[in-house]
C-alpha cells in the first residue's frame, strides 16, 4: 500500500469515526471490532492491498505499542477514585499479582504440554498474554474521574498495575531461553527483576506525581495569572518518569500508572476535597475539575483534569492505528486450531480460574468475580511484550510462532469481548443496586 492510500484509509476511518460516534454507541459492537474488520479486509486475509510484517518491523511496532500503553496507563491512573485505601485496592492488587502468576503458569503449562513449545517460550507466552489491556478495555473501565462503580474500578486498576507486574515473568521466560541473566538459582531475577524493579518503579512514580501536583498547585496559587499547559505537563511527566525508570532498571509502566495516581491524589488533597466526583458521566470540564462548584464560580485548574481529555483522544487514535495494523498482519491460515485453541483456553479456563483463585477469602461479590473473570481483555500490551522479546534476541522460529499465537488471541479477544461487553454490562448495571460501593 502506498503512502497516499494509507493516508486515505486512516483519514477515512477517522472521519467515519467522528461522524458516527453516536451511532457506534448504539451498536452492539465496539469500535475496535470495526477497525479490526477493516484491517482484515485490506490485509492479506481478503484483498491483500496492505500487509504489516511484525517481525520485520518489530522496532516500529514496539515503539508504537509502548507509547499507546503509556498514554493509556496515565489516563487510567488519573481516573482512580480519591482517596486511595488498601481496602479499595486490595482486589486489584490480588488480581495483578496472584491472578497474574496463576495465569502465566496455566498458559505456560498449556503451551509446553499441548503446543510443544520449550518451557521458556511457554512462560514467555504466558507473560505476554496474562496482562489485561488498558487500551482496548475502555468499555469496561472507569469512564471518568467520578465513576465509583466497583467492577469498573477493579478492571481499570488491575489493567494499570498488571502491565508492569507481567514484566518479571517476561524476563523469566527470556532467561529460561538464555536471553536474560537470571542469576544462580534465579536469585538475580528475584532481587532485581521482581523486588527492585517493582518497588523502584512505584516509588519513582509516586514521588514524581506528587511533586508535580504540589508544584503545579503552588504556581497557580501564588500567581493566578501564571498559565500552565496541562497537556504538556502530563506528557512531560510520562516521559520523565518512564525515562528515569528505564535508566535505573525499574518497571516504567508501573511508574507511569502510579505517577498519575499520585498526581491526582495530591491535587485533590491540596484542593481540600472530602468527596469524590459524583457517580455519573461528566463531559463538562468545569465539573471534572471541581464537582461541587457552582456554575458562576470557576474552580481551580489541575494538571490531571486539564490533561485527561487530550490523553483520551490520543488513546482512541492509537487504538485505531494499532488494531488496524493487527488486522493487516493476519492471513487466512493464521487462524489455526492451535492458535484458536490457546485463545479459548485463555478466555474460558486460565482467566476465570486465576481470578477465582486470587479472590479466595475476599468479600468480592460473585457477580463481580464472574464479570472480572470474563473481561480479561488482551491487546496492545501483549503486542508490546512480544516485540520487546523479539528486539532482545528471540529466535526467528519461536518469534514467528509466538506472533501467530499472540495475534490470534488478541484478535479473538477484540471479537468475543467486544461483542459481549454491552449486553453483559447492561445486565450487570441493572443489578448493580444490589452490589456494595467500594
Short mmCIF file of C-alpha atoms in Angstrom, two decimals:
data_model
loop_
_atom_site.label_atom_id
_atom_site.label_comp_id
_atom_site.label_asym_id
_atom_site.label_seq_id
_atom_site.Cartn_x
_atom_site.Cartn_y
_atom_site.Cartn_z
CA UNK A 1 0.00 0.00 0.00
CA UNK A 2 1.38 3.42 -0.97
CA UNK A 3 1.61 6.30 1.45
CA UNK A 4 -1.26 8.04 -0.33
CA UNK A 5 -3.58 5.04 0.08
CA UNK A 6 -2.51 4.64 3.70
CA UNK A 7 -3.39 8.27 4.46
CA UNK A 8 -6.71 7.86 2.65
CA UNK A 9 -7.54 4.75 4.67
CA UNK A 10 -6.66 6.21 8.07
CA UNK A 11 -8.19 9.58 7.26
CA UNK A 12 -11.38 7.94 6.06
CA UNK A 13 -11.62 5.88 9.24
CA UNK A 14 -11.10 8.96 11.39
CA UNK A 15 -13.80 10.87 9.51
CA UNK A 16 -16.19 7.93 9.73
CA UNK A 17 -15.48 7.52 13.44
CA UNK A 18 -16.06 11.21 14.03
CA UNK A 19 -19.36 11.37 12.13
CA UNK A 20 -20.78 8.11 13.53
CA UNK A 21 -19.86 8.47 17.20
CA UNK A 22 -23.49 8.46 18.37
CA UNK A 23 -24.38 5.56 16.08
CA UNK A 24 -21.47 3.44 17.31
CA UNK A 25 -22.61 3.90 20.90
CA UNK A 26 -25.91 2.26 19.97
CA UNK A 27 -24.37 -0.64 18.06
CA UNK A 28 -23.76 -3.94 19.89
CA UNK A 29 -20.06 -3.86 18.96
CA UNK A 30 -17.04 -1.80 19.97
CA UNK A 31 -15.07 0.47 17.61
CA UNK A 32 -12.10 -1.91 17.85
CA UNK A 33 -14.13 -4.58 16.05
CA UNK A 34 -14.72 -2.20 13.15
CA UNK A 35 -11.01 -1.31 12.97
CA UNK A 36 -10.08 -5.00 13.02
CA UNK A 37 -12.61 -5.78 10.30
CA UNK A 38 -11.21 -3.04 8.06
CA UNK A 39 -7.69 -4.33 8.69
CA UNK A 40 -8.71 -7.86 7.75
CA UNK A 41 -10.39 -6.60 4.57
CA UNK A 42 -7.43 -4.57 3.30
CA UNK A 43 -4.86 -7.03 4.63
CA UNK A 44 -3.74 -10.47 3.37
CA UNK A 45 -6.91 -12.13 4.66
CA UNK A 46 -9.13 -10.66 1.91
CA UNK A 47 -7.91 -8.06 -0.62
CA UNK A 48 -4.20 -8.10 0.26
CA UNK A 49 -3.59 -4.44 -0.58
CA UNK A 50 -1.75 -3.95 2.70
CA UNK A 51 0.46 -6.22 4.81
CA UNK A 52 2.28 -5.34 8.01
CA UNK A 53 5.15 -7.65 8.99
CA UNK A 54 5.59 -7.50 12.80
CA UNK A 55 8.83 -9.47 12.68
CA UNK A 56 10.46 -7.20 10.11
CA UNK A 57 9.07 -4.03 11.69
CA UNK A 58 9.31 -5.13 15.33
CA UNK A 59 11.18 -1.97 16.37
CA UNK A 60 8.45 0.27 14.94
CA UNK A 61 5.64 -1.78 16.46
CA UNK A 62 7.39 -1.85 19.83
CA UNK A 63 7.65 1.95 19.83
CA UNK A 64 4.01 2.40 18.80
CA UNK A 65 2.67 -0.02 21.38
CA UNK A 66 4.95 1.40 24.07
CA UNK A 67 3.59 4.92 23.57
CA UNK A 68 -0.01 3.69 23.41
CA UNK A 69 0.27 1.74 26.65
CA UNK A 70 1.97 4.63 28.47
CA UNK A 71 -0.75 7.10 27.50
CA UNK A 72 -3.48 4.65 28.44
CA UNK A 73 -1.87 3.86 31.80
CA UNK A 74 -1.61 7.56 32.60
CA UNK A 75 -5.27 8.10 31.71
CA UNK A 76 -6.29 5.15 33.87
CA UNK A 77 -4.26 6.42 36.83
CA UNK A 78 -5.82 9.88 36.66
CA UNK A 79 -9.30 8.36 36.91
CA UNK A 80 -8.58 6.42 40.11
CA UNK A 81 -11.03 7.37 42.90
CA UNK A 82 -9.87 9.61 45.73
CA UNK A 83 -8.86 8.87 48.43
CA UNK A 84 -6.85 5.70 47.86
CA UNK A 85 -7.16 2.99 50.51
CA UNK A 86 -5.88 -0.56 50.90
CA UNK A 87 -9.41 -1.88 51.37
CA UNK A 88 -10.41 -0.45 47.99
CA UNK A 89 -7.20 -1.52 46.25
CA UNK A 90 -6.92 -5.00 47.74
CA UNK A 91 -8.84 -6.79 44.99
CA UNK A 92 -6.93 -5.20 42.06
CA UNK A 93 -3.61 -5.89 43.82
CA UNK A 94 -4.52 -9.56 44.17
CA UNK A 95 -5.52 -9.69 40.50
CA UNK A 96 -2.28 -8.03 39.39
CA UNK A 97 -0.14 -10.40 41.45
CA UNK A 98 -1.75 -13.73 42.36
CA UNK A 99 -4.02 -13.92 39.31
CA UNK A 100 -1.11 -12.87 37.10
CA UNK A 101 1.13 -15.69 38.41
CA UNK A 102 -1.59 -18.33 38.13
CA UNK A 103 -2.49 -17.27 34.59
CA UNK A 104 1.14 -17.32 33.46
CA UNK A 105 1.60 -20.78 34.94
CA UNK A 106 -1.52 -22.20 33.30
CA UNK A 107 -0.72 -20.79 29.85
CA UNK A 108 2.89 -21.94 30.17
CA UNK A 109 1.74 -25.49 31.01
CA UNK A 110 -0.72 -25.47 28.07
CA UNK A 111 2.00 -24.25 25.69
CA UNK A 112 4.57 -26.75 26.96
CA UNK A 113 2.44 -29.89 27.05
CA UNK A 114 -0.08 -29.29 24.25
CA UNK A 115 1.62 -26.88 21.85
CA UNK A 116 5.10 -28.37 22.13
CA UNK A 117 6.86 -25.12 22.95
CA UNK A 118 10.03 -25.02 25.08
CA UNK A 119 9.40 -24.22 28.74
CA UNK A 120 10.97 -20.78 28.43
CA UNK A 121 8.81 -19.95 25.40
CA UNK A 122 5.74 -21.19 27.30
CA UNK A 123 6.50 -18.92 30.26
CA UNK A 124 7.16 -16.02 27.89
CA UNK A 125 3.88 -16.65 26.07
CA UNK A 126 2.05 -16.81 29.39
CA UNK A 127 3.55 -13.47 30.41
CA UNK A 128 2.68 -11.92 27.04
CA UNK A 129 -0.96 -12.98 27.26
CA UNK A 130 -1.53 -12.63 31.02
CA UNK A 131 -1.95 -8.84 31.42
CA UNK A 132 -5.30 -7.27 30.68
CA UNK A 133 -5.19 -4.31 28.35
CA UNK A 134 -5.67 -0.65 29.31
CA UNK A 135 -6.04 0.45 25.68
CA UNK A 136 -8.77 -1.83 24.29
CA UNK A 137 -10.75 -2.32 27.51
CA UNK A 138 -12.16 1.21 27.79
CA UNK A 139 -15.76 -0.07 27.62
CA UNK A 140 -15.33 -1.95 30.90
CA UNK A 141 -13.11 0.59 32.65
CA UNK A 142 -13.71 3.75 34.64
CA UNK A 143 -15.35 6.29 32.34
CA UNK A 144 -14.44 9.47 34.21
CA UNK A 145 -12.75 10.50 37.48
CA UNK A 146 -16.01 10.29 39.44
CA UNK A 147 -17.00 6.79 38.38
CA UNK A 148 -17.20 4.79 41.62
CA UNK A 149 -18.53 1.56 40.17
CA UNK A 150 -16.68 -1.33 41.82
CA UNK A 151 -16.46 -3.50 38.69
CA UNK A 152 -15.05 -0.74 36.51
CA UNK A 153 -12.64 0.33 39.22
CA UNK A 154 -11.38 -3.23 39.69
CA UNK A 155 -10.76 -3.81 35.98
CA UNK A 156 -9.15 -0.40 35.45
CA UNK A 157 -6.87 -0.64 38.47
CA UNK A 158 -5.86 -4.20 37.56
CA UNK A 159 -5.02 -3.16 33.99
CA UNK A 160 -2.99 -0.24 35.33
CA UNK A 161 -0.84 -2.48 37.51
CA UNK A 162 -0.56 -5.76 35.64
CA UNK A 163 1.08 -4.22 32.59
CA UNK A 164 4.01 -3.74 34.94
CA UNK A 165 3.63 -6.87 37.05
CA UNK A 166 3.86 -9.01 33.90
CA UNK A 167 7.38 -7.81 33.17
CA UNK A 168 9.15 -10.08 35.72
CA UNK A 169 7.55 -13.10 34.05
CA UNK A 170 8.63 -11.83 30.63
CA UNK A 171 12.19 -11.67 31.93
CA UNK A 172 11.84 -15.14 33.49
CA UNK A 173 10.75 -16.63 30.16
CA UNK A 174 13.57 -14.88 28.33
CA UNK A 175 16.01 -16.10 30.99
CA UNK A 176 14.91 -19.70 30.52
CA UNK A 177 15.56 -19.22 26.80
CA UNK A 178 19.06 -17.92 27.52
CA UNK A 179 18.24 -14.31 26.58
CA UNK A 180 18.47 -12.82 30.07
CA UNK A 181 20.63 -13.41 33.14
CA UNK A 182 18.55 -14.92 35.96
CA UNK A 183 21.50 -15.46 38.29
CA UNK A 184 22.28 -18.53 40.41
CA UNK A 185 19.04 -20.31 41.32
CA UNK A 186 17.14 -17.31 39.92
CA UNK A 187 18.43 -15.04 42.70
CA UNK A 188 19.18 -12.10 40.42
CA UNK A 189 15.75 -12.39 38.86
CA UNK A 190 14.05 -12.37 42.26
CA UNK A 191 16.05 -9.47 43.69
CA UNK A 192 16.42 -7.26 40.62
CA UNK A 193 13.57 -8.08 38.20
CA UNK A 194 10.91 -8.68 40.84
CA UNK A 195 11.78 -6.80 44.03
CA UNK A 196 13.94 -3.85 42.93
CA UNK A 197 12.24 -3.09 39.62
CA UNK A 198 8.76 -3.19 41.17
CA UNK A 199 9.49 -1.16 44.30
CA UNK A 200 11.65 1.36 42.43
CA UNK A 201 9.02 1.83 39.72
CA UNK A 202 6.23 2.50 42.21
CA UNK A 203 8.47 4.81 44.26
CA UNK A 204 9.58 6.86 41.25
CA UNK A 205 6.00 7.21 40.09
CA UNK A 206 4.57 8.25 43.46
CA UNK A 207 7.31 10.79 44.20
CA UNK A 208 7.23 12.31 40.70
CA UNK A 209 3.45 12.53 40.50
CA UNK A 210 3.14 14.06 43.97
CA UNK A 211 5.93 16.54 43.24
CA UNK A 212 4.29 17.74 40.00
CA UNK A 213 0.94 18.03 41.73
CA UNK A 214 2.37 20.20 44.51
CA UNK A 215 4.47 22.32 42.15
CA UNK A 216 1.57 22.98 39.78
CA UNK A 217 -0.74 23.84 42.67
CA UNK A 218 1.83 26.18 44.22
CA UNK A 219 2.42 28.05 40.97
CA UNK A 220 -1.28 28.53 40.38
CA UNK A 221 -1.96 29.57 43.97
CA UNK A 222 0.86 32.10 44.25
CA UNK A 223 0.50 33.50 40.74
CA UNK A 224 -3.08 33.12 39.48
CA UNK A 225 -2.14 34.88 36.25
CA UNK A 226 0.56 32.24 35.58
CA UNK A 227 -0.85 29.88 32.98
CA UNK A 228 0.25 26.24 32.78
CA UNK A 229 -0.03 23.95 29.77
CA UNK A 230 -1.57 20.91 31.43
CA UNK A 231 -1.29 18.70 28.33
CA UNK A 232 2.44 19.32 28.11
CA UNK A 233 2.89 18.78 31.84
CA UNK A 234 1.10 15.44 31.66
CA UNK A 235 3.12 14.26 28.67
CA UNK A 236 6.29 15.56 30.29
CA UNK A 237 5.56 13.61 33.46
CA UNK A 238 5.10 10.43 31.41
CA UNK A 239 8.39 10.97 29.61
CA UNK A 240 10.46 11.85 32.67
CA UNK A 241 9.06 9.06 34.84
CA UNK A 242 9.39 6.42 32.16
CA UNK A 243 12.88 7.51 31.13
CA UNK A 244 14.11 7.61 34.72
CA UNK A 245 12.65 4.17 35.37
CA UNK A 246 14.40 2.66 32.37
CA UNK A 247 17.70 4.21 33.45
CA UNK A 248 17.57 2.54 36.89
CA UNK A 249 16.10 -0.78 35.61
CA UNK A 250 12.69 -0.20 37.18
CA UNK A 251 9.35 -1.08 35.58
CA UNK A 252 8.31 2.08 33.76
CA UNK A 253 4.71 1.00 33.18
CA UNK A 254 4.15 0.73 36.92
CA UNK A 255 5.91 4.06 37.44
CA UNK A 256 3.71 5.94 34.95
CA UNK A 257 0.48 4.50 36.34
CA UNK A 258 1.38 5.36 39.93
CA UNK A 259 2.65 8.78 38.88
CA UNK A 260 -0.82 9.55 37.52
CA UNK A 261 -2.47 8.15 40.65
CA UNK A 262 -0.20 10.23 42.91
CA UNK A 263 -0.73 13.36 40.80
CA UNK A 264 -4.49 13.19 41.11
CA UNK A 265 -4.46 12.18 44.78
CA UNK A 266 -2.12 15.08 45.62
CA UNK A 267 -4.13 17.67 43.72
CA UNK A 268 -7.39 16.57 45.29
CA UNK A 269 -5.82 16.60 48.75
CA UNK A 270 -4.47 20.11 48.21
CA UNK A 271 -7.88 21.24 46.99
CA UNK A 272 -9.31 20.14 50.32
CA UNK A 273 -11.92 17.88 48.73
CA UNK A 274 -13.53 15.37 51.06
CA UNK A 275 -15.82 13.79 48.50
CA UNK A 276 -15.03 12.26 45.15
CA UNK A 277 -16.78 13.16 41.92
CA UNK A 278 -20.43 12.16 41.51
CA UNK A 279 -21.14 8.72 40.13
CA UNK A 280 -22.34 9.75 36.69
CA UNK A 281 -20.73 10.53 33.34
CA UNK A 282 -19.34 14.06 33.08
CA UNK A 283 -18.41 15.97 29.97
CA UNK A 284 -18.22 19.49 31.33
CA UNK A 285 -14.59 20.30 32.09
CA UNK A 286 -15.58 22.56 34.98
CA UNK A 287 -17.39 19.68 36.68
CA UNK A 288 -14.45 17.38 36.04
CA UNK A 289 -12.21 19.83 37.87
CA UNK A 290 -14.46 20.67 40.81
CA UNK A 291 -17.74 18.77 41.09
CA UNK A 292 -19.13 20.96 43.87
CA UNK A 293 -18.51 24.24 42.09
CA UNK A 294 -21.45 26.40 41.21
CA UNK A 295 -21.98 27.49 37.58
CA UNK A 296 -20.90 31.06 38.34
CA UNK A 297 -17.71 30.11 40.19
CA UNK A 298 -14.68 28.93 38.25
CA UNK A 299 -12.92 26.05 40.08
CA UNK A 300 -9.14 25.79 40.31
CA UNK A 301 -7.46 24.01 37.42
CA UNK A 302 -5.43 20.86 37.89
CA UNK A 303 -2.83 19.13 35.74
CA UNK A 304 -4.68 15.82 35.97
CA UNK A 305 -8.04 17.25 34.95
CA UNK A 306 -6.61 19.51 32.27
CA UNK A 307 -4.67 16.75 30.53
CA UNK A 308 -7.24 13.96 30.73
CA UNK A 309 -9.31 14.82 27.65
CA UNK A 310 -6.22 15.20 25.46
CA UNK A 311 -4.85 11.83 26.66
CA UNK A 312 -8.15 10.11 25.88
CA UNK A 313 -8.05 11.45 22.31
CA UNK A 314 -4.53 10.09 21.87
CA UNK A 315 -5.72 6.79 23.31
CA UNK A 316 -8.52 6.49 20.74
CA UNK A 317 -6.15 7.35 17.89
CA UNK A 318 -3.61 4.75 18.99
CA UNK A 319 -6.38 2.15 19.27
CA UNK A 320 -7.44 2.79 15.68
CA UNK A 321 -3.92 2.63 14.28
CA UNK A 322 -2.75 -0.46 16.15
CA UNK A 323 -5.89 -2.55 15.71
CA UNK A 324 -5.80 -1.72 12.01
CA UNK A 325 -2.22 -3.00 11.91
CA UNK A 326 -3.25 -6.20 13.69
CA UNK A 327 -5.82 -6.91 11.00
CA UNK A 328 -3.22 -6.17 8.35
CA UNK A 329 -0.85 -8.85 9.66
CA UNK A 330 -3.15 -11.88 9.53
CA UNK A 331 -3.50 -14.46 6.75
CA UNK A 332 -6.31 -16.99 6.45
CA UNK A 333 -4.03 -19.79 7.61
CA UNK A 334 -3.14 -17.75 10.71
CA UNK A 335 -6.43 -18.95 12.20
CA UNK A 336 -5.14 -22.40 13.03
CA UNK A 337 -6.80 -24.67 15.58
CA UNK A 338 -3.58 -24.43 17.55
CA UNK A 339 -3.87 -20.65 17.91
CA UNK A 340 -7.65 -20.62 18.39
CA UNK A 341 -7.39 -23.39 20.98
CA UNK A 342 -4.88 -21.38 23.01
CA UNK A 343 -7.10 -18.30 22.90
CA UNK A 344 -10.17 -20.24 24.02
CA UNK A 345 -8.17 -21.83 26.84
CA UNK A 346 -7.02 -18.38 27.91
CA UNK A 347 -10.55 -16.89 27.90
CA UNK A 348 -12.56 -19.86 29.18
CA UNK A 349 -10.15 -21.51 31.62
CA UNK A 350 -6.98 -19.62 32.54
CA UNK A 351 -8.53 -16.20 33.15
CA UNK A 352 -11.60 -17.32 35.16
CA UNK A 353 -9.61 -19.84 37.24
CA UNK A 354 -6.84 -17.34 38.00
CA UNK A 355 -9.37 -14.70 39.06
CA UNK A 356 -11.27 -17.09 41.32
CA UNK A 357 -8.00 -18.32 42.86
CA UNK A 358 -6.77 -14.80 43.58
CA UNK A 359 -10.04 -13.64 45.15
CA UNK A 360 -10.50 -16.56 47.54
CA UNK A 361 -11.16 -15.22 51.01
CA UNK A 362 -12.18 -11.74 49.83
CA UNK A 363 -15.63 -10.20 50.11
CA UNK A 364 -15.87 -9.51 46.41
CA UNK A 365 -19.36 -10.39 45.24
CA UNK A 366 -19.82 -13.37 42.93
CA UNK A 367 -21.33 -11.30 40.11
CA UNK A 368 -18.22 -9.11 40.09
CA UNK A 369 -15.93 -12.15 40.24
CA UNK A 370 -17.72 -13.59 37.24
CA UNK A 371 -17.53 -10.37 35.23
CA UNK A 372 -13.87 -9.82 36.09
CA UNK A 373 -13.14 -13.42 35.16
CA UNK A 374 -14.66 -12.93 31.75
CA UNK A 375 -13.44 -9.43 30.83
CA UNK A 376 -9.72 -10.12 30.74
CA UNK A 377 -9.28 -8.18 27.50
CA UNK A 378 -5.97 -8.82 25.73
CA UNK A 379 -4.49 -6.30 23.37
CA UNK A 380 -1.78 -3.71 22.87
CA UNK A 381 0.21 -4.54 25.99
CA UNK A 382 0.63 -8.12 24.79
CA UNK A 383 2.00 -6.88 21.48
CA UNK A 384 4.49 -4.68 23.29
CA UNK A 385 5.90 -7.56 25.36
CA UNK A 386 6.17 -9.73 22.26
CA UNK A 387 8.04 -7.02 20.34
CA UNK A 388 10.26 -6.46 23.37
CA UNK A 389 11.26 -10.14 23.37
CA UNK A 390 11.91 -10.09 19.62
CA UNK A 391 14.08 -6.99 19.97
CA UNK A 392 16.11 -8.78 22.66
CA UNK A 393 17.07 -11.74 20.52
CA UNK A 394 14.12 -14.12 20.43
CA UNK A 395 14.96 -16.77 17.77
CA UNK A 396 13.11 -16.24 14.50
CA UNK A 397 11.28 -19.58 14.51
CA UNK A 398 9.96 -19.01 18.03
CA UNK A 399 9.19 -15.38 17.20
CA UNK A 400 7.03 -16.36 14.21
CA UNK A 401 5.20 -18.95 16.31
CA UNK A 402 4.54 -16.55 19.18
CA UNK A 403 3.47 -13.79 16.78
CA UNK A 404 0.76 -16.00 15.31
CA UNK A 405 -0.45 -17.26 18.70
CA UNK A 406 -0.49 -13.76 20.20
CA UNK A 407 -2.19 -12.01 17.29
CA UNK A 408 -4.98 -14.59 17.13
CA UNK A 409 -5.52 -14.33 20.90
CA UNK A 410 -5.69 -10.54 20.69
CA UNK A 411 -7.98 -10.62 17.63
CA UNK A 412 -10.37 -13.10 19.23
CA UNK A 413 -10.35 -11.04 22.42
CA UNK A 414 -11.40 -7.99 20.41
CA UNK A 415 -14.20 -10.02 18.81
CA UNK A 416 -15.59 -12.03 21.72
CA UNK A 417 -15.16 -9.40 24.42
CA UNK A 418 -16.20 -6.61 22.09
CA UNK A 419 -19.49 -8.30 21.19
CA UNK A 420 -20.31 -9.33 24.75
CA UNK A 421 -19.37 -6.17 26.64
CA UNK A 422 -22.52 -4.14 26.01
CA UNK A 423 -25.16 -6.83 26.76
CA UNK A 424 -23.29 -8.14 29.79
CA UNK A 425 -22.55 -4.71 31.20
CA UNK A 426 -26.17 -3.65 30.68
CA UNK A 427 -27.37 -6.71 32.53
CA UNK A 428 -24.82 -6.11 35.28
CA UNK A 429 -25.83 -2.48 35.70
CA UNK A 430 -29.49 -3.47 36.06
CA UNK A 431 -28.47 -5.43 39.15
CA UNK A 432 -25.78 -3.08 40.43
CA UNK A 433 -28.02 -1.59 43.11
CA UNK A 434 -27.63 -4.87 44.99
CA UNK A 435 -23.81 -4.58 44.99
CA UNK A 436 -21.74 -2.72 47.60
CA UNK A 437 -19.98 0.53 46.70
CA UNK A 438 -16.16 0.31 47.02
#
